[in-house]
XYZ file of C-alpha atoms in Angstrom:
664
model
C -19.356 -12.280 27.135
C -16.791 -15.025 27.104
C -13.181 -13.994 26.742
C -10.291 -16.416 27.049
C -6.538 -16.001 27.224
C -4.310 -18.895 28.043
C -1.637 -16.898 29.832
C -1.652 -14.072 32.312
C -0.313 -10.603 31.667
C 3.168 -11.455 32.916
C 3.357 -14.609 30.834
C 2.618 -17.169 33.543
C -0.065 -19.818 33.279
C -3.548 -18.936 34.409
C -6.896 -20.607 34.499
C -9.413 -19.851 31.799
C -11.156 -16.540 32.413
C -14.825 -16.749 31.536
C -17.529 -14.114 31.922
C -21.043 -15.135 30.929
C -23.985 -12.803 30.645
C -26.163 -15.105 28.511
C -26.801 -18.781 27.825
C -28.345 -18.240 24.452
C -27.655 -20.713 21.702
C -24.990 -19.854 19.147
C -26.136 -22.293 16.486
C -27.794 -20.183 13.825
C -29.640 -22.228 11.290
C -32.125 -19.819 9.779
C -30.845 -17.377 7.200
C -34.055 -15.421 6.723
C -33.526 -12.500 4.413
C -29.960 -11.319 4.083
C -30.939 -7.685 4.211
C -34.205 -7.330 6.058
C -35.084 -5.284 9.086
C -32.341 -4.918 11.673
C -32.754 -4.537 15.385
C -31.243 -1.554 17.150
C -31.185 0.335 20.416
C -32.188 3.925 20.938
C -29.266 6.164 21.779
C -30.696 9.662 21.968
C -34.068 11.016 22.927
C -36.969 11.922 20.734
C -35.644 14.468 18.234
C -32.138 13.018 17.918
C -32.655 9.275 17.907
C -29.734 7.238 16.633
C -29.500 3.486 16.468
C -26.677 1.672 18.233
C -25.728 -1.848 17.237
C -24.514 -3.840 20.195
C -22.402 -6.918 19.573
C -23.203 -10.389 20.855
C -23.115 -10.966 24.588
C -20.380 -13.595 24.230
C -17.053 -12.749 22.628
C -14.891 -15.677 21.611
C -11.783 -16.121 19.522
C -11.353 -18.799 16.870
C -9.416 -20.870 19.415
C -12.762 -21.523 21.090
C -14.995 -21.867 18.052
C -14.916 -21.489 14.291
C -17.591 -20.341 11.902
C -18.730 -23.293 9.809
C -20.469 -22.963 6.455
C -21.068 -25.327 3.562
C -19.052 -24.829 0.396
C -21.283 -25.973 -2.489
C -20.065 -26.849 -5.963
C -19.133 -23.806 -8.024
C -21.876 -22.839 -10.470
C -20.113 -21.854 -13.688
C -23.033 -20.823 -15.887
C -25.679 -18.183 -15.079
C -29.414 -18.904 -15.140
C -28.859 -22.291 -13.570
C -31.285 -23.996 -11.219
C -28.318 -25.246 -9.209
C -27.391 -21.876 -7.728
C -25.822 -18.548 -8.665
C -22.835 -18.120 -10.956
C -20.142 -15.583 -9.977
C -21.599 -12.986 -12.371
C -24.892 -13.309 -10.482
C -23.363 -12.314 -7.159
C -25.634 -9.239 -7.138
C -28.829 -11.354 -7.000
C -29.304 -11.010 -3.245
C -33.005 -11.749 -3.510
C -32.098 -15.332 -4.476
C -29.641 -16.012 -1.645
C -32.379 -17.488 0.553
C -33.564 -19.780 -2.239
C -30.123 -21.371 -2.561
C -29.363 -21.173 1.175
C -26.335 -18.942 0.722
C -24.981 -17.261 3.837
C -26.014 -19.908 6.354
C -23.550 -20.723 9.068
C -23.222 -22.505 12.369
C -20.283 -22.830 14.765
C -17.811 -25.676 14.788
C -14.898 -26.632 17.053
C -12.133 -24.169 17.803
C -8.914 -23.885 15.805
C -5.921 -24.885 17.953
C -2.779 -22.794 18.225
C -0.054 -24.608 16.306
C 3.445 -24.292 17.749
C 5.954 -23.515 15.001
C 9.719 -24.007 15.297
C 10.713 -23.417 11.663
C 13.261 -20.718 12.621
C 14.712 -22.521 15.624
C 17.999 -24.472 15.582
C 17.807 -28.105 14.540
C 17.064 -30.313 17.518
C 15.424 -27.510 19.533
C 13.672 -28.921 22.606
C 10.640 -26.801 23.621
C 9.106 -29.153 26.178
C 10.187 -27.290 29.299
C 10.114 -23.769 27.899
C 7.885 -21.347 29.789
C 6.813 -17.809 29.054
C 8.870 -15.437 31.147
C 7.393 -12.020 30.292
C 4.837 -10.580 27.910
C 6.609 -7.886 25.916
C 3.630 -6.642 23.935
C -0.054 -7.281 23.222
C -1.862 -5.709 20.287
C -4.368 -6.355 17.519
C -4.254 -5.840 13.766
C -7.114 -5.064 11.389
C -6.727 -4.722 7.655
C -8.477 -4.076 4.356
C -11.677 -2.695 5.805
C -12.644 -1.094 2.478
C -15.258 1.299 3.800
C -17.248 1.863 0.635
C -19.521 4.642 -0.545
C -21.821 2.233 -2.368
C -23.765 5.127 -3.938
C -20.808 6.780 -5.670
C -21.100 7.114 -9.443
C -17.508 6.256 -10.383
C -17.194 2.626 -9.339
C -16.409 -0.517 -11.384
C -19.497 -2.490 -10.355
C -20.583 -3.483 -13.873
C -17.317 -5.278 -14.652
C -18.058 -7.873 -11.972
C -21.188 -8.848 -13.935
C -20.006 -8.285 -17.519
C -16.534 -9.860 -17.409
C -16.926 -13.477 -16.324
C -13.219 -14.247 -16.694
C -11.419 -11.352 -15.012
C -14.136 -9.284 -13.336
C -16.323 -11.910 -11.691
C -13.817 -12.976 -8.995
C -13.072 -9.380 -7.990
C -15.060 -8.707 -4.828
C -13.095 -5.485 -4.421
C -15.124 -3.922 -7.268
C -18.456 -5.390 -6.216
C -19.598 -7.470 -3.283
C -22.866 -7.408 -1.349
C -20.727 -6.681 1.715
C -20.314 -3.114 0.463
C -23.761 -2.401 1.953
C -22.576 -2.888 5.546
C -18.876 -1.990 5.718
C -19.378 0.713 8.345
C -21.409 -1.510 10.640
C -18.946 -4.416 10.344
C -16.068 -2.155 11.404
C -18.122 -0.907 14.363
C -18.701 -4.528 15.442
C -15.000 -5.347 15.067
C -14.018 -2.374 17.232
C -16.515 -3.422 19.909
C -15.062 -6.939 19.794
C -11.547 -5.575 20.319
C -12.854 -3.530 23.254
C -14.316 -6.672 24.838
C -11.090 -8.657 24.362
C -9.145 -5.857 26.027
C -10.525 -7.083 29.368
C -8.126 -10.037 29.276
C -5.644 -9.313 26.504
C -4.878 -5.791 27.797
C -3.887 -4.391 24.409
C -0.977 -1.967 24.340
C -2.180 -0.627 20.983
C -4.110 -1.391 17.816
C -2.635 -1.364 14.318
C -4.537 -0.888 11.066
C -2.626 -2.322 8.096
C -4.126 -0.215 5.311
C -7.025 -0.010 2.841
C -9.251 1.710 5.359
C -11.332 3.173 2.548
C -12.116 1.770 -0.879
C -11.420 4.629 -3.251
C -9.535 7.522 -1.567
C -12.780 9.330 -0.756
C -13.111 11.924 1.983
C -16.391 10.499 3.320
C -15.015 6.944 3.406
C -11.965 8.154 5.335
C -14.117 10.124 7.776
C -16.354 7.096 8.364
C -13.280 5.164 9.387
C -11.951 7.807 11.751
C -15.375 8.625 13.172
C -16.140 4.965 13.907
C -12.907 4.693 15.874
C -13.834 7.949 17.635
C -17.354 6.721 18.500
C -19.305 9.278 16.480
C -22.610 9.145 14.614
C -22.247 7.569 11.160
C -24.439 8.424 8.168
C -24.099 5.611 5.572
C -26.575 7.193 3.136
C -24.803 9.562 0.710
C -27.622 10.062 -1.809
C -29.046 13.272 -0.362
C -32.425 11.539 -0.167
C -33.300 11.479 3.538
C -36.067 8.923 2.999
C -33.362 6.320 2.389
C -32.305 6.653 6.023
C -35.131 4.254 6.815
C -33.502 1.458 4.794
C -31.898 -1.091 7.107
C -28.257 -0.649 6.063
C -28.693 3.119 5.534
C -29.797 4.058 9.046
C -27.623 6.607 10.848
C -26.082 4.940 13.879
C -23.954 5.798 16.870
C -20.686 3.881 16.739
C -19.076 2.608 19.928
C -15.538 3.861 19.360
C -12.297 2.234 20.449
C -11.675 2.361 24.186
C -9.732 5.554 24.970
C -6.990 3.624 26.794
C -6.068 1.788 23.561
C -3.930 3.941 21.253
C -4.032 2.984 17.576
C -1.667 3.463 14.657
C -2.108 3.508 10.907
C -0.434 2.053 7.802
C -1.511 3.360 4.399
C -2.721 0.980 1.678
C -3.191 1.261 -2.065
C -6.956 1.843 -1.769
C -6.243 4.762 0.553
C -4.152 6.438 -2.168
C -5.487 5.218 -5.532
C -8.878 5.226 -7.189
C -10.392 1.827 -6.301
C -6.858 0.890 -5.276
C -5.712 0.890 -8.890
C -5.387 4.232 -10.654
C -3.627 7.466 -9.754
C -6.352 10.110 -9.628
C -4.272 12.998 -10.994
C -1.769 11.220 -13.261
C -3.670 11.991 -16.469
C -5.816 15.153 -16.184
C -7.544 14.348 -19.486
C -9.311 11.444 -17.771
C -11.034 13.887 -15.373
C -10.968 11.283 -12.622
C -11.066 13.840 -9.833
C -14.215 15.371 -11.289
C -15.845 11.930 -11.579
C -16.022 11.720 -7.770
C -18.255 14.758 -7.352
C -20.200 15.205 -10.577
C -23.757 14.008 -11.222
C -23.017 11.357 -13.843
C -22.573 7.611 -13.807
C -19.114 6.709 -15.034
C -18.735 5.210 -18.520
C -15.416 3.399 -19.101
C -14.002 0.223 -20.618
C -13.030 -3.022 -18.929
C -9.951 -2.029 -16.943
C -9.471 -5.670 -15.905
C -8.957 -6.941 -19.443
C -5.204 -7.600 -19.881
C -3.133 -6.281 -22.764
C -3.223 -8.807 -25.581
C -0.313 -11.287 -25.632
C 1.294 -9.737 -22.506
C 4.036 -7.780 -24.344
C 5.366 -6.191 -21.128
C 4.719 -9.007 -18.644
C 4.302 -8.764 -15.666
C 2.858 -5.354 -16.602
C -0.647 -6.599 -17.473
C -3.046 -3.678 -17.862
C -3.179 -0.283 -19.487
C -5.870 1.350 -17.387
C -5.509 4.652 -19.241
C -6.641 3.074 -22.510
C -9.604 1.417 -20.782
C -10.623 4.596 -18.961
C -10.682 6.485 -22.262
C -13.053 3.927 -23.785
C -16.653 4.745 -22.679
C -18.088 1.298 -23.375
C -20.016 0.521 -20.191
C -21.881 2.469 -17.564
C -20.426 1.196 -14.315
C -23.569 1.535 -12.229
C -24.208 2.317 -8.589
C -26.286 0.984 -5.697
C -29.903 2.021 -5.251
C -29.876 2.940 -1.571
C -33.666 2.876 -1.492
C -33.606 -0.877 -2.098
C -33.384 -3.310 0.817
C -31.405 -5.672 -1.391
C -28.936 -3.059 -2.586
C -30.129 -3.221 -6.178
C -27.559 -2.275 -8.830
C -28.813 0.428 -11.174
C -27.453 2.239 -14.245
C -25.044 -0.586 -15.186
C -24.461 -2.094 -18.618
C -23.267 -1.361 -22.165
C -23.618 2.277 -23.159
C -25.423 1.154 -26.315
C -28.315 -0.063 -24.140
C -29.034 3.443 -22.797
C -30.858 6.254 -24.567
C -29.032 8.854 -22.466
C -26.351 8.992 -19.821
C -27.730 8.115 -16.382
C -27.439 10.653 -13.605
C -26.475 10.194 -9.975
C -26.960 12.393 -6.919
C -23.728 14.389 -6.461
C -22.054 14.739 -3.066
C -18.988 16.902 -2.456
C -18.017 14.696 0.485
C -17.124 12.034 -2.071
C -14.127 14.056 -3.193
C -10.859 12.210 -3.601
C -8.087 12.965 -1.112
C -4.453 13.346 -2.077
C -1.997 11.431 0.058
C -1.119 14.517 2.117
C -4.820 15.315 2.611
C -5.515 11.730 3.663
C -2.715 11.847 6.235
C -3.956 15.215 7.523
C -7.338 13.696 8.415
C -5.627 11.506 11.038
C -4.833 14.646 13.005
C -8.554 15.459 13.159
C -9.663 12.776 15.613
C -10.532 12.521 19.295
C -8.915 9.094 19.748
C -5.214 8.881 20.516
C -2.500 9.490 19.639
C -3.310 12.485 17.495
C -1.916 11.697 14.071
C -2.006 7.937 14.803
C 1.641 7.518 13.967
C 1.936 10.105 11.227
C 2.861 12.646 13.915
C 6.085 10.661 14.284
C 7.182 11.128 10.666
C 10.652 12.708 10.481
C 10.266 16.115 8.722
C 13.627 15.571 7.050
C 12.254 12.659 5.035
C 8.924 14.379 4.393
C 10.839 17.262 2.835
C 12.688 14.824 0.610
C 9.524 12.878 -0.310
C 6.330 14.910 0.265
C 3.673 12.756 1.863
C 6.265 10.505 3.493
C 4.374 8.147 5.807
C 6.978 5.880 7.450
C 7.577 6.096 11.190
C 8.600 3.996 14.179
C 7.714 3.863 17.860
C 8.254 1.921 21.060
C 4.888 0.620 22.378
C 6.362 0.636 25.900
C 9.217 2.904 26.875
C 10.767 0.259 29.136
C 10.520 -2.646 26.648
C 13.171 -2.932 23.892
C 10.696 -3.561 21.059
C 10.491 -1.165 18.111
C 7.560 -1.063 15.694
C 8.658 0.063 12.218
C 5.726 1.191 10.072
C 6.787 1.111 6.433
C 4.932 2.547 3.452
C 5.584 0.037 0.656
C 2.691 1.096 -1.586
C 3.365 2.520 -5.042
C 3.716 6.261 -5.529
C 0.823 8.096 -7.258
C 3.474 9.927 -9.298
C 5.142 6.752 -10.616
C 3.597 7.113 -14.093
C 2.475 3.493 -14.340
C -0.718 2.693 -16.249
C -0.893 -0.712 -14.576
C -2.975 -1.539 -11.515
C -1.217 -0.104 -8.459
C -1.202 -3.135 -6.189
C 2.522 -3.853 -6.180
C 5.160 -3.518 -3.489
C 7.489 -0.544 -3.868
C 10.122 1.391 -1.958
C 11.602 4.698 -3.038
C 15.246 5.509 -2.334
C 14.084 7.754 0.512
C 12.058 4.964 2.106
C 14.960 2.520 1.769
C 17.316 5.016 3.381
C 14.875 5.555 6.254
C 14.290 1.816 6.753
C 18.020 1.183 6.947
C 18.404 3.959 9.494
C 15.702 2.411 11.693
C 17.150 -1.080 11.449
C 20.590 0.283 12.321
C 19.131 2.217 15.249
C 17.438 -0.899 16.609
C 20.623 -2.905 16.128
C 22.685 -0.337 17.996
C 20.203 -0.056 20.870
C 19.633 -3.836 21.058
C 15.926 -3.539 20.318
C 13.694 -6.230 18.893
C 11.868 -5.190 15.718
C 8.436 -5.747 14.179
C 7.907 -4.282 10.694
C 4.373 -3.419 9.555
C 3.428 -2.595 5.976
C 0.443 -3.039 3.706
C 1.967 -5.319 1.084
C 3.533 -8.662 2.087
C 6.754 -10.132 0.736
C 7.435 -13.268 -1.261
C 3.932 -14.759 -1.358
C 2.254 -13.287 -4.459
C 3.036 -14.948 -7.801
C 4.567 -12.878 -10.573
C 1.754 -11.401 -12.643
C -0.752 -11.318 -9.780
C -0.550 -7.490 -9.488
C 0.326 -7.946 -5.801
C 3.992 -8.875 -6.154
C 7.070 -6.633 -5.887
C 6.920 -4.005 -8.620
C 9.282 -4.650 -11.535
C 9.507 -1.036 -12.610
C 12.021 -1.843 -15.360
C 9.335 -3.860 -17.178
C 6.758 -1.075 -17.004
C 6.917 1.012 -20.223
C 5.326 4.045 -18.551
C 7.255 4.047 -15.264
C 8.652 7.432 -14.275
C 9.968 6.183 -10.933
C 12.030 3.107 -10.202
C 11.803 0.604 -7.396
C 14.894 1.448 -5.341
C 15.520 -2.066 -4.043
C 14.900 -5.562 -5.335
C 12.867 -8.017 -3.307
C 15.924 -10.248 -2.912
C 18.007 -7.388 -1.538
C 15.237 -6.239 0.810
C 14.690 -9.698 2.297
C 18.440 -10.166 2.639
C 18.806 -6.930 4.609
C 15.895 -7.809 6.893
C 17.452 -11.205 7.573
C 20.907 -9.758 8.205
C 19.604 -7.481 10.949
C 18.925 -10.522 13.128
C 16.539 -8.690 15.473
C 13.477 -8.575 13.226
C 10.820 -10.836 14.742
C 8.185 -10.577 12.051
C 6.758 -8.651 9.122
C 3.038 -7.783 9.393
C 0.924 -7.139 6.296
C -2.565 -7.109 4.812
C -3.447 -6.489 1.148
C -4.230 -10.036 -0.005
C -7.261 -10.514 2.312
C -5.871 -13.801 3.660
C -4.518 -15.172 6.937
C -1.220 -16.512 5.629
C 1.746 -17.112 7.943
C 5.146 -17.700 6.330
C 8.645 -18.425 7.635
C 11.630 -16.641 6.096
C 14.366 -18.942 7.340
C 17.935 -17.792 7.874
C 20.177 -18.249 4.819
C 22.447 -21.269 4.761
C 25.507 -20.812 6.979
C 23.925 -17.737 8.627
C 22.991 -17.676 12.340
C 19.466 -18.952 13.002
C 18.396 -15.567 14.392
C 18.544 -14.210 10.834
C 15.168 -15.785 10.144
C 11.872 -13.925 10.591
C 8.138 -14.593 10.316
C 5.563 -12.933 8.083
C 1.982 -12.682 9.384
C -0.859 -11.539 7.129
C -4.235 -10.343 8.409
C -7.361 -10.981 6.369
C -9.964 -8.421 5.339
C -13.044 -7.196 7.197
C -14.622 -6.776 3.747
C -14.404 -10.377 2.523
C -14.722 -13.851 4.005
C -13.552 -14.787 6.600
C -13.906 -11.175 7.885
C -11.410 -11.534 10.729
C -8.792 -9.540 12.588
C -5.840 -10.795 14.631
C -4.567 -10.555 18.158
C -0.808 -10.800 18.659
C 1.065 -11.302 21.894
C 4.842 -11.239 22.036
C 6.490 -13.250 24.818
C 10.020 -13.607 26.081
C 10.525 -17.265 26.938
C 12.533 -18.810 29.732
C 15.317 -19.819 27.301
C 15.366 -16.228 25.966
C 13.746 -17.116 22.697
C 10.678 -15.192 21.512
C 7.137 -16.490 20.969
C 4.548 -14.615 18.939
C 1.054 -15.945 19.627
C -1.309 -14.872 16.867
C -5.020 -15.710 16.870
C -7.810 -14.902 14.417
C -10.962 -13.252 15.753
C -14.437 -13.067 14.220
C -16.285 -9.847 15.022
C -18.916 -10.820 17.600
C -21.859 -9.682 15.496
C -25.280 -9.823 17.087
C -28.024 -11.634 15.219
C -30.356 -9.253 13.379
C -27.868 -6.393 13.026
C -26.392 -5.034 9.780
C -22.983 -6.417 10.777
C -24.442 -9.916 11.051
C -26.044 -9.430 7.649
C -22.578 -8.410 6.426
C -21.193 -11.691 7.742
C -23.866 -13.678 5.902
C -23.195 -11.758 2.703
C -19.433 -12.347 3.001
C -20.110 -16.072 3.410
C -22.545 -16.026 0.483
C -20.004 -14.245 -1.726
C -17.397 -16.889 -0.921
C -19.875 -19.699 -1.597
C -20.739 -18.184 -4.982
C -17.319 -17.023 -6.195
C -15.058 -19.435 -4.272
C -11.853 -17.426 -4.365
C -8.839 -19.240 -2.931
C -8.538 -17.967 0.641
C -5.812 -20.536 1.422
C -3.229 -19.511 -1.197
C 0.213 -21.073 -1.515
C 1.525 -20.336 -4.988
C 4.383 -22.401 -6.431
C 7.617 -20.564 -7.165
C 7.969 -21.081 -10.918
C 10.632 -20.171 -13.476
C 8.089 -19.392 -16.199
C 4.645 -17.833 -15.995
C 2.038 -19.782 -17.993
C 4.871 -22.243 -18.638
C 6.369 -19.860 -21.201
C 7.380 -16.394 -19.900
C 10.607 -16.287 -17.812
C 10.046 -14.552 -14.471
C 12.089 -13.558 -11.450
C 11.621 -15.500 -8.250
C 8.460 -14.573 -6.339
C 10.363 -15.602 -3.176
C 14.155 -15.175 -3.307
C 14.598 -17.486 -0.310
C 13.174 -20.505 -2.159
C 14.214 -22.290 -5.361
C 12.166 -21.691 -8.520
C 11.327 -25.351 -8.871
C 7.556 -25.153 -9.145
C 6.877 -26.206 -5.564
C 4.696 -24.564 -2.937
C 6.021 -23.109 0.318
C 6.187 -25.791 2.999
C 6.111 -23.149 5.744
C 2.640 -21.912 4.719
C -0.157 -23.792 6.450
C -3.836 -23.288 7.207
C -6.169 -24.766 9.756
C -8.092 -27.964 9.114
C -10.888 -28.833 11.538
C -13.473 -31.573 11.502
C -16.874 -29.949 11.228
C -15.567 -26.863 9.404
C -15.752 -27.542 5.635
C -13.612 -24.561 4.653
C -11.122 -22.996 7.068
C -9.379 -19.793 5.965
C -7.878 -19.071 9.397
C -4.607 -19.904 11.111
C -3.632 -19.630 14.769
C -0.018 -20.148 15.735
C 2.710 -19.689 18.309
C 5.758 -18.643 16.300
C 9.169 -19.184 17.888
C 12.147 -17.012 17.017
C 15.762 -17.377 18.277
C 17.835 -14.358 19.329
C 21.487 -13.403 18.978
C 23.916 -13.778 21.926
C 24.073 -9.974 22.273
C 20.283 -9.669 22.355
C 19.997 -12.513 24.871
C 22.545 -10.846 27.142
C 20.641 -7.551 27.039
C 17.321 -9.257 27.814
C 18.834 -11.289 30.651
C 19.931 -8.040 32.270
C 16.481 -6.533 31.764
C 14.423 -9.649 32.614
C 16.425 -11.997 34.855
C 14.879 -15.342 35.722
């Protein structure tokens, strides 16, 4: 193992800490088969043998080395000799032929020092770190997927080349190994704890893919270190398939408490549709019955965009049984897709093995599962929910906590996912706050202001980075013809209130599967401490499959530094998690989604439809955000990571309080 941290626990300089247990080469140049036999280690004796998947013997962050993979030209047409088109993503048996999934290691990605929020003329040369206030890690968008469920949207990824093909959330070969990848990520966090000494871990939502009970239990049981059974078919012979083998997960170290944010995939069917909004659709029954789902193309927008940015009417599509959506044949080493295609191609409806553990959880049921764990704290943050607000909004999931009782730093965990009762027929990927959530957020910000506490806000959905019409922006409920609830606060008002607090260091989010860092600068004529950072964490489901470490320092001039570093799970060669890495790389090579987004802030969508500002702190002049940057490294053709030290100034009152608490 090799673990490095460039500062000691108290913030002072230290020499590199290196532990080596192996001198094996890390340059991997042979892809082999993406999903062939995996190595494992026996955990139990004879009649109760379970595989364990150890991670690599060296654990490194992206500061030390970066994954490097070629990015070939995009193949636009299927049946080409040049490679696979996006609609052929499912052809895993051809990945070796076209050398998809190969990777080596390149140089490390440096930590860029960022002073965007600091006063003009700020001189950082002699600034030292005085005290480490907090150390934690974030993981997001794990998307633990029951690949053998019968009510998925797999077929759309193959049948809809325009809208479905880029959507790895409905099909990706990585869905075969989501449980094993999470296990490897948890083991990697455990190894980093030796030097980072994490105060806690934070999961930023989308733990499961489609609100299912078994997906949720996989997540909790992996963190608890229990035996995981990926095969849900009821056919025990499939347990011999490489990615189907039951395995003993490692579990998060018991000294690391972890907390949870809910995401849209935790609450909505495939992150998109409210399960119980329209009983005539029988969505709840589709989870547990023995049929393969037949629906229309839910990703085909409404013609001519009459209610833009409301793009889809999922109810209409779900009532149109045009295509069987298919499932994964768990008896196939390559995760073959079966029972997918136009209904007219089938003589009869295909059947699927039913499993009651696939049942969909309501929001309250999903929250309740977090009280049924052996890891700590019981409830994982939801035990801190104020009953007063839960009574006002059943299923209320906002809470706050102090990671250390003697450190004035408050974590505010904010549910900004849409409400399953909002009536919308659109995809439920937008940002939303009810009046109750806004009232609670204001109370927490006021509390922190009064007590002179620094603040970090964590939610699933980020602010001001998703273009209007992307289905990931702030929900414009007034444009939604079916909305029964209204967004209680505009994005402009929300950002303004966060800025005005002056003690908010950063906003943490997931959702978009990217590693974007953005500066919300203080408004003109406002004190510089009214600025804050936004830090997004990418997905463990899609390339680059990374999580983040974050360390918050008080500096010698009583400014704050947030050091955030991307981490690749230290997968061991030959394990399912390493296969998952290769498949994530292959998916990116084939589909080539933009994992370095920086959308311009435009006045008109498509050059024609007037839209509100995607970022109220920037002009709608068609330019990109100059504060958004990504790493560029020689020897790494495509870098979707970003490591940074983010400086933040504090108010005179906050500086005075911290000087009393941490004198030089």
